[in-house]
Short mmCIF file of C-alpha atoms and ligand atoms in Angstrom, two decimals:
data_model
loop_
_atom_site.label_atom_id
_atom_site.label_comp_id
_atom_site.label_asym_id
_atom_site.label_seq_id
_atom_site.Cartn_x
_atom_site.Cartn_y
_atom_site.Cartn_z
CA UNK E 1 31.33 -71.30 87.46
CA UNK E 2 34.12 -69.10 86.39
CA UNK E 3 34.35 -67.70 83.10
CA UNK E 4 37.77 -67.88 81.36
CA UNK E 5 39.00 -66.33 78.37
CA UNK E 6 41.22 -68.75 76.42
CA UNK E 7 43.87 -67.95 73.67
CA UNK E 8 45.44 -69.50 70.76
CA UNK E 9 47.69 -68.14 68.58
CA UNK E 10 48.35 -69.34 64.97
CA UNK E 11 50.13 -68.35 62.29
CA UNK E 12 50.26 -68.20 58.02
CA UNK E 13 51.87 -66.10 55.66
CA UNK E 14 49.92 -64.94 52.81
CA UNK E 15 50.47 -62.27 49.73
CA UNK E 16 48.54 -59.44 49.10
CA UNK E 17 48.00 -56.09 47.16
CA UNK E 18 46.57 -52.81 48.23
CA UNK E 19 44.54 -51.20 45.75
CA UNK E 20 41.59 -49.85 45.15
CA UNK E 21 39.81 -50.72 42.18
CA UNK E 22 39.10 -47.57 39.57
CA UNK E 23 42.00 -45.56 41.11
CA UNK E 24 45.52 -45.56 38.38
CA UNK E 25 48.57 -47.39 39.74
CA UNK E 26 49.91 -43.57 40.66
CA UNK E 27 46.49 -43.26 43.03
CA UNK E 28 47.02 -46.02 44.67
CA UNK E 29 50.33 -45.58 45.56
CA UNK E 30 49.38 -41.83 46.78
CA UNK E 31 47.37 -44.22 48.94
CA UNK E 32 49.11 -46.96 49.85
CA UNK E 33 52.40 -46.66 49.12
CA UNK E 34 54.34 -49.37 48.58
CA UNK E 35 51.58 -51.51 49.50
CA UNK E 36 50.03 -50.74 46.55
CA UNK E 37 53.03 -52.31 44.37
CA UNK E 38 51.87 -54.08 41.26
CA UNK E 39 53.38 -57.27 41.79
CA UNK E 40 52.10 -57.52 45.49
CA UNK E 41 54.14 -58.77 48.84
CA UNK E 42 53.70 -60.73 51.34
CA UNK E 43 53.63 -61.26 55.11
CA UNK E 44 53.70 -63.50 57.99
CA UNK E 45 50.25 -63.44 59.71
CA UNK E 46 49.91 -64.26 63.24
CA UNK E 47 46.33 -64.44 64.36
CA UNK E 48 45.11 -64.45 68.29
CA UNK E 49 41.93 -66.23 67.96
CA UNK E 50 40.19 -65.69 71.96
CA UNK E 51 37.27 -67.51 73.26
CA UNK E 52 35.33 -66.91 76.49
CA UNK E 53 33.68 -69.58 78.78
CA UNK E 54 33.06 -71.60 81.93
CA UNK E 55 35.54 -74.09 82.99
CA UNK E 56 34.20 -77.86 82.73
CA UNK E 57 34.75 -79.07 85.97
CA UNK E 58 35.45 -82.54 84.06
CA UNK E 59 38.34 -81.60 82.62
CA UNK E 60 39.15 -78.55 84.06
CA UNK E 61 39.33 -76.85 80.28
CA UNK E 62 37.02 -74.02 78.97
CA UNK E 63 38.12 -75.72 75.41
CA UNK E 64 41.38 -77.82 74.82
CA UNK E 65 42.98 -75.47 72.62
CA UNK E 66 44.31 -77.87 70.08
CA UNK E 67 40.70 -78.11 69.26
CA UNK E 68 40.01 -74.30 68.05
CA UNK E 69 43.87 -75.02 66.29
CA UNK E 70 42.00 -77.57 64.37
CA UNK E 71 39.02 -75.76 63.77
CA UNK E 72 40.91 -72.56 63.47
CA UNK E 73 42.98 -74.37 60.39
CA UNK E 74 39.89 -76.08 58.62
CA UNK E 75 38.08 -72.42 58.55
CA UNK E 76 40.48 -70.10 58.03
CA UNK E 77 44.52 -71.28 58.00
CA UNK E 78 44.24 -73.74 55.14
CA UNK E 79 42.56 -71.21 52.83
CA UNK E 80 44.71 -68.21 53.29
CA UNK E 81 48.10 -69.51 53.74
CA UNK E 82 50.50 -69.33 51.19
CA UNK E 83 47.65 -67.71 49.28
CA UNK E 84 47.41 -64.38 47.18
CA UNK E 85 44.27 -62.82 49.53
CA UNK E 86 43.64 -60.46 46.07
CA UNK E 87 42.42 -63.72 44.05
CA UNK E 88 42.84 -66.84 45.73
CA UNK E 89 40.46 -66.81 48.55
CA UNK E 90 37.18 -67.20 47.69
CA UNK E 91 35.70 -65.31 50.95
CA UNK E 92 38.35 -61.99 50.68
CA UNK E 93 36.43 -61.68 47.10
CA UNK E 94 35.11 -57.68 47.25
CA UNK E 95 36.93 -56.51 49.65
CA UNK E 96 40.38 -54.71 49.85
CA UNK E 97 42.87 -56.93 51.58
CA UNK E 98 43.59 -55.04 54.40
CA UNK E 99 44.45 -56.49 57.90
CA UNK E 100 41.00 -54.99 58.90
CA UNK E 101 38.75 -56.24 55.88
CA UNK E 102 40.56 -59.93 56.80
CA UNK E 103 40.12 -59.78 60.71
CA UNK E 104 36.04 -59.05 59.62
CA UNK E 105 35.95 -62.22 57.43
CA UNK E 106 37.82 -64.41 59.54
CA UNK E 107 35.58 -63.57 62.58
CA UNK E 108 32.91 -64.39 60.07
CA UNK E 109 33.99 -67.82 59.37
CA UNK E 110 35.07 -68.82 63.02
CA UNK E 111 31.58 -67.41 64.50
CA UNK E 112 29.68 -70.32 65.74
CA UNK E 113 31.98 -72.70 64.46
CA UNK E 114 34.22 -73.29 67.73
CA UNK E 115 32.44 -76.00 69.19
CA UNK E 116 30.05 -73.72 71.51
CA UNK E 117 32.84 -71.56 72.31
CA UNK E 118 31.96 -67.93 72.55
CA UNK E 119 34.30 -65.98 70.25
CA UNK E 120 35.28 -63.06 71.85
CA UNK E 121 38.77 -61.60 70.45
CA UNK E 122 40.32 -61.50 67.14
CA UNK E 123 43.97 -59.66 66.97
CA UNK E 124 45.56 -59.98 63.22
CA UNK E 125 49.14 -59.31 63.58
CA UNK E 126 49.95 -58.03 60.10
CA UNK E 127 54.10 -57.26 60.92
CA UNK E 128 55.35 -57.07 64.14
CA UNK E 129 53.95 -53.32 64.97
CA UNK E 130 50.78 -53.39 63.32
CA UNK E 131 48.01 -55.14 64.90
CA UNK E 132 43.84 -55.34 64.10
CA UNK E 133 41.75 -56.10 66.94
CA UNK E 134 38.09 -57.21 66.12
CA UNK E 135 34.86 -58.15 68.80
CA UNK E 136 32.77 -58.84 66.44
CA UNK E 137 31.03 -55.07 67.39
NI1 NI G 1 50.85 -55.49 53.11
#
């Protein structure tokens, strides 16, 4: 059987701050810049969630993608959008807010939650340059 790698890309927008905790509001902006901002900022997220399998001969799908959209949403999308990732989500506590620190928690929640789809690929597009990839390595 062939083994396909299936995308689907989905999208929130969420608020965040850079800082690091101990570290005066001066230090963090000699760190962050204006991502360290007290009042915080947002951005549109899109996130390239990838799976990897065989194609069902049935129905010709490795997984109908509207599936990991659902699953995708209940997991991940419905916690974070519209959210402030600094105090809001309840699995970005400890962690600096970063594109990287998310992609590592999302991958978290999706693994082994795609209906025995092997995830593969995470790519957090933070703006429009800036991308994360994570494989779960
Ligand atoms: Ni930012």
């Amino acid at each position: 059987m062939p083994t396909v790698r299936v995308t689907r890309k989905v999208h929130f927008s969420a608020g965040h701050r850079l800082a690091r905790p101990g570290l005066s509001d001066e230090e963090n902006r000699e760190l962050y810049g204006a991502c360290s901002n007290p009042a915080g900022h947002g951005h549109n997220y899109d996130l390239e969630v990838t799976v990897r399998g065989e194609v069902d001969p049935d129905t010709g799908y490795v997984i109908d993608l509207k599936r990991v959209k659902e699953l995708v949403h209940r997991a991940v999308v419905d916690d974070v959008d519209h959210a402030n990732l600094n105090v809001d989500v309840e699995w970005m506590e400890g962690v600096i807010p970063t594109a990287e620190n998310l992609v590592v928690r999302i991958w978290d929640r999706l693994e082994g939650n795609l209906d025995g789809a092997e995830l593969v690929s995470l790519k957090l597009w933070e703006t429009e340059r800036n991308m994360v990839e994570y494989r779960g390595e």
